Amino acid sequence: MFAPKLVPGDEIRIIAPATSMIILKGAQLDLAVERLTQLGFKVTFGKYADAHDEFFSSSIEERIEDLHEAFTDPNVKGILTAIGGYNSNQLLKYIDYDLIASNPKVFCGYSDITALQLAIYKKTGLVTYSGPHFSTFGVKHGLEYTLNSFLDAVTNDAPYEISPSETWSDDAWYLEQENRTFHENDGYMVIREGEASGKLIGGNLSTMNLLQGTEFMPSLKDSILFIEDDEESHSRSFDRDVQSLLHLPDAASIKALLIGRFQKNSNVTEEALRKIILSKVELRNIPIIANVNFGHVQPFATLPIGSFATVKAASDKTEIFIEQDE
C-alpha cells in the first residue's frame, strides 16, 4: 500500500517519536523549515515535539498522541520524524495500526525510526520511507543528493536509481556547519557480483534486531535486504548483528544485500567488511554491494520499505533501481 505522493501545498507534520526536537539548534530548525517551505510544503509540529524528560525524550503517551494525531489529521499529507534516538520501540504495542491503515501517509525518517517503519509495514502493508529526518533538512552544505532522492521517492511515481553521490562526508555537521570535509566517492563496493529483484526490507541493523521474535518484524522472504549502522557499531558487533539476522527463518531467501557506508568512528574497514560478509554461507550466490548511499553518512538516498527493487552488481558497474508501482 502506497500513500498518496506529496504535492506543493501539502502539510508535513513533524513529530518526535524518539529523541525530542528540543536538542536541535534553532538555526538548523529554521533552515529545515525554510527548505521545506521553499519546496511548497506547509510545516507544522506535533504538540509534544519539544517535550522532554531526563532521557531527552517524552512519555509514551505523548509520543503516541502526536503519532496518531499526525495520521488522523486530514490536512496532514506527510510525516517527518524530528531525529532518531534509542526508544522508538517503546511505542510499538500502543500504536493503532488500523488507524494508520485507514489513513495512509508518507512517513519518513531513519536510524531508530526503523522500529516504527518496519512495524507499520508489517502490520498495515504501508510503504514507509527510510530517508531524511526533519533535522536533516537543516544541513547547510551538501544536501542536494539527499534532497533530490527524497523528492524522487515521495513526490513521484516513476522508478528512480540509487546511484553513488559525487562526494560524501562524515562530519559532525550539527556542531559546525561551515567547516566541512567532503571526500570524493569512488563508487559503491561490490562484494559479490550478480543480479536480483525483490522487496526492499531493512534500515538500521541494530534497531532491526530489536524486532526479532516479535509480531512487528517483517518477513525477509524474497527481500532486497538493506542494512546500515552508526558509529557505535564496530566490526565484531556488526558481525554478530548480521549473523543474528541471518538466523531468521526466511533469511535463506534473501535475494540481495545492500550495506550503507560506515561512519569513520566505527573503524569498520572495507577489508574487514568484505571478510565478514564473505564468511556468511547464508549470503553465498547473491549480489552484495557496500558503501551504498544510505544511513548515517551524508548524503543519503531515500529507500521505500516494502517497494520493489532491482539490483545489478558487477566489478565495473552497479545499478540499484527502485520501482514504485502499487
PDB file of N, CA, C and O in Angstrom, residues 4 6 38 68 110 141-142 157 163 197 207 209 245 252 264 295 298-299 302:
ATOM      1  N   PRO A   4      -0.599   8.439  -0.851  1.00  0.00           N
ATOM      2  CA  PRO A   4      -0.562   9.424  -1.936  1.00  0.00           C
ATOM      3  C   PRO A   4       0.731  10.230  -1.888  1.00  0.00           C
ATOM      4  O   PRO A   4       1.218  10.577  -0.808  1.00  0.00           O
ATOM      5  N   LEU A   6       3.359  13.345  -2.238  1.00  0.00           N
ATOM      6  CA  LEU A   6       3.261  14.736  -1.807  1.00  0.00           C
ATOM      7  C   LEU A   6       3.266  15.676  -3.006  1.00  0.00           C
ATOM      8  O   LEU A   6       3.954  15.427  -4.001  1.00  0.00           O
ATOM      9  N   GLN A  38      10.271  26.243   0.878  1.00  0.00           N
ATOM     10  CA  GLN A  38      10.674  26.573  -0.494  1.00  0.00           C
ATOM     11  C   GLN A  38      10.234  25.502  -1.487  1.00  0.00           C
ATOM     12  O   GLN A  38      10.027  25.792  -2.670  1.00  0.00           O
ATOM     13  N   HIS A  68      -0.527   9.449  16.365  1.00  0.00           N
ATOM     14  CA  HIS A  68      -1.914   9.219  15.946  1.00  0.00           C
ATOM     15  C   HIS A  68      -2.540  10.490  15.363  1.00  0.00           C
ATOM     16  O   HIS A  68      -3.261  10.439  14.357  1.00  0.00           O
ATOM     17  N   TYR A 110      14.867   7.773   9.704  1.00  0.00           N
ATOM     18  CA  TYR A 110      15.812   6.650   9.645  1.00  0.00           C
ATOM     19  C   TYR A 110      16.402   6.407  11.030  1.00  0.00           C
ATOM     20  O   TYR A 110      15.942   6.967  12.022  1.00  0.00           O
ATOM     21  N   HIS A 141      25.275  22.650   3.894  1.00  0.00           N
ATOM     22  CA  HIS A 141      26.044  22.358   2.687  1.00  0.00           C
ATOM     23  C   HIS A 141      25.979  20.864   2.357  1.00  0.00           C
ATOM     24  O   HIS A 141      26.017  20.020   3.244  1.00  0.00           O
ATOM     25  N   GLY A 142      25.889  20.555   1.067  1.00  0.00           N
ATOM     26  CA  GLY A 142      25.947  19.170   0.627  1.00  0.00           C
ATOM     27  C   GLY A 142      24.644  18.396   0.758  1.00  0.00           C
ATOM     28  O   GLY A 142      24.665  17.167   0.872  1.00  0.00           O
ATOM     29  N   ASP A 157       5.911   9.039  -8.955  1.00  0.00           N
ATOM     30  CA  ASP A 157       5.616   7.605  -9.078  1.00  0.00           C
ATOM     31  C   ASP A 157       6.610   6.877  -9.973  1.00  0.00           C
ATOM     32  O   ASP A 157       6.579   5.650 -10.057  1.00  0.00           O
ATOM     33  N   SER A 163      22.058   5.883  -7.254  1.00  0.00           N
ATOM     34  CA  SER A 163      23.406   5.912  -7.811  1.00  0.00           C
ATOM     35  C   SER A 163      24.358   6.561  -6.822  1.00  0.00           C
ATOM     36  O   SER A 163      23.936   7.317  -5.937  1.00  0.00           O
ATOM     37  N   SER A 197      16.074  -9.270  -8.002  1.00  0.00           N
ATOM     38  CA  SER A 197      14.939  -8.383  -7.775  1.00  0.00           C
ATOM     39  C   SER A 197      14.189  -8.870  -6.544  1.00  0.00           C
ATOM     40  O   SER A 197      14.159 -10.071  -6.257  1.00  0.00           O
ATOM     41  N   THR A 207      18.702  -1.665  15.242  1.00  0.00           N
ATOM     42  CA  THR A 207      17.286  -1.439  15.537  1.00  0.00           C
ATOM     43  C   THR A 207      16.430  -2.564  14.973  1.00  0.00           C
ATOM     44  O   THR A 207      15.476  -3.017  15.629  1.00  0.00           O
ATOM     45  N   ASN A 209      17.234  -5.603  14.735  1.00  0.00           N
ATOM     46  CA  ASN A 209      17.389  -6.785  15.577  1.00  0.00           C
ATOM     47  C   ASN A 209      16.579  -6.706  16.871  1.00  0.00           C
ATOM     48  O   ASN A 209      16.348  -7.721  17.522  1.00  0.00           O
ATOM     49  N   LEU A 245      20.533 -11.732  12.307  1.00  0.00           N
ATOM     50  CA  LEU A 245      19.502 -11.515  11.298  1.00  0.00           C
ATOM     51  C   LEU A 245      19.413 -12.704  10.348  1.00  0.00           C
ATOM     52  O   LEU A 245      18.321 -13.115   9.939  1.00  0.00           O
ATOM     53  N   ALA A 252      16.980 -17.317   4.380  1.00  0.00           N
ATOM     54  CA  ALA A 252      17.562 -18.145   3.323  1.00  0.00           C
ATOM     55  C   ALA A 252      17.123 -17.697   1.937  1.00  0.00           C
ATOM     56  O   ALA A 252      17.790 -18.026   0.939  1.00  0.00           O
ATOM     57  N   LYS A 264      33.244   6.790  10.060  1.00  0.00           N
ATOM     58  CA  LYS A 264      34.665   6.579  10.323  1.00  0.00           C
ATOM     59  C   LYS A 264      34.915   6.054  11.729  1.00  0.00           C
ATOM     60  O   LYS A 264      35.778   5.193  11.939  1.00  0.00           O
ATOM     61  N   GLY A 295      21.987   5.684   5.253  1.00  0.00           N
ATOM     62  CA  GLY A 295      22.456   5.520   6.618  1.00  0.00           C
ATOM     63  C   GLY A 295      22.925   6.814   7.236  1.00  0.00           C
ATOM     64  O   GLY A 295      22.386   7.881   6.973  1.00  0.00           O
ATOM     65  N   GLN A 298      26.571  11.185   5.132  1.00  0.00           N
ATOM     66  CA  GLN A 298      25.881  12.030   4.154  1.00  0.00           C
ATOM     67  C   GLN A 298      26.644  12.115   2.841  1.00  0.00           C
ATOM     68  O   GLN A 298      27.868  11.969   2.829  1.00  0.00           O
ATOM     69  N   PRO A 299      25.912  12.376   1.743  1.00  0.00           N
ATOM     70  CA  PRO A 299      24.450  12.443   1.646  1.00  0.00           C
ATOM     71  C   PRO A 299      23.864  11.039   1.567  1.00  0.00           C
ATOM     72  O   PRO A 299      24.594  10.060   1.391  1.00  0.00           O
ATOM     73  N   THR A 302      16.755   8.036  -0.201  1.00  0.00           N
ATOM     74  CA  THR A 302      15.518   7.612   0.453  1.00  0.00           C
ATOM     75  C   THR A 302      15.077   6.287  -0.146  1.00  0.00           C
ATOM     76  O   THR A 302      14.917   6.172  -1.362  1.00  0.00           O
TER      77      THR A 302
END
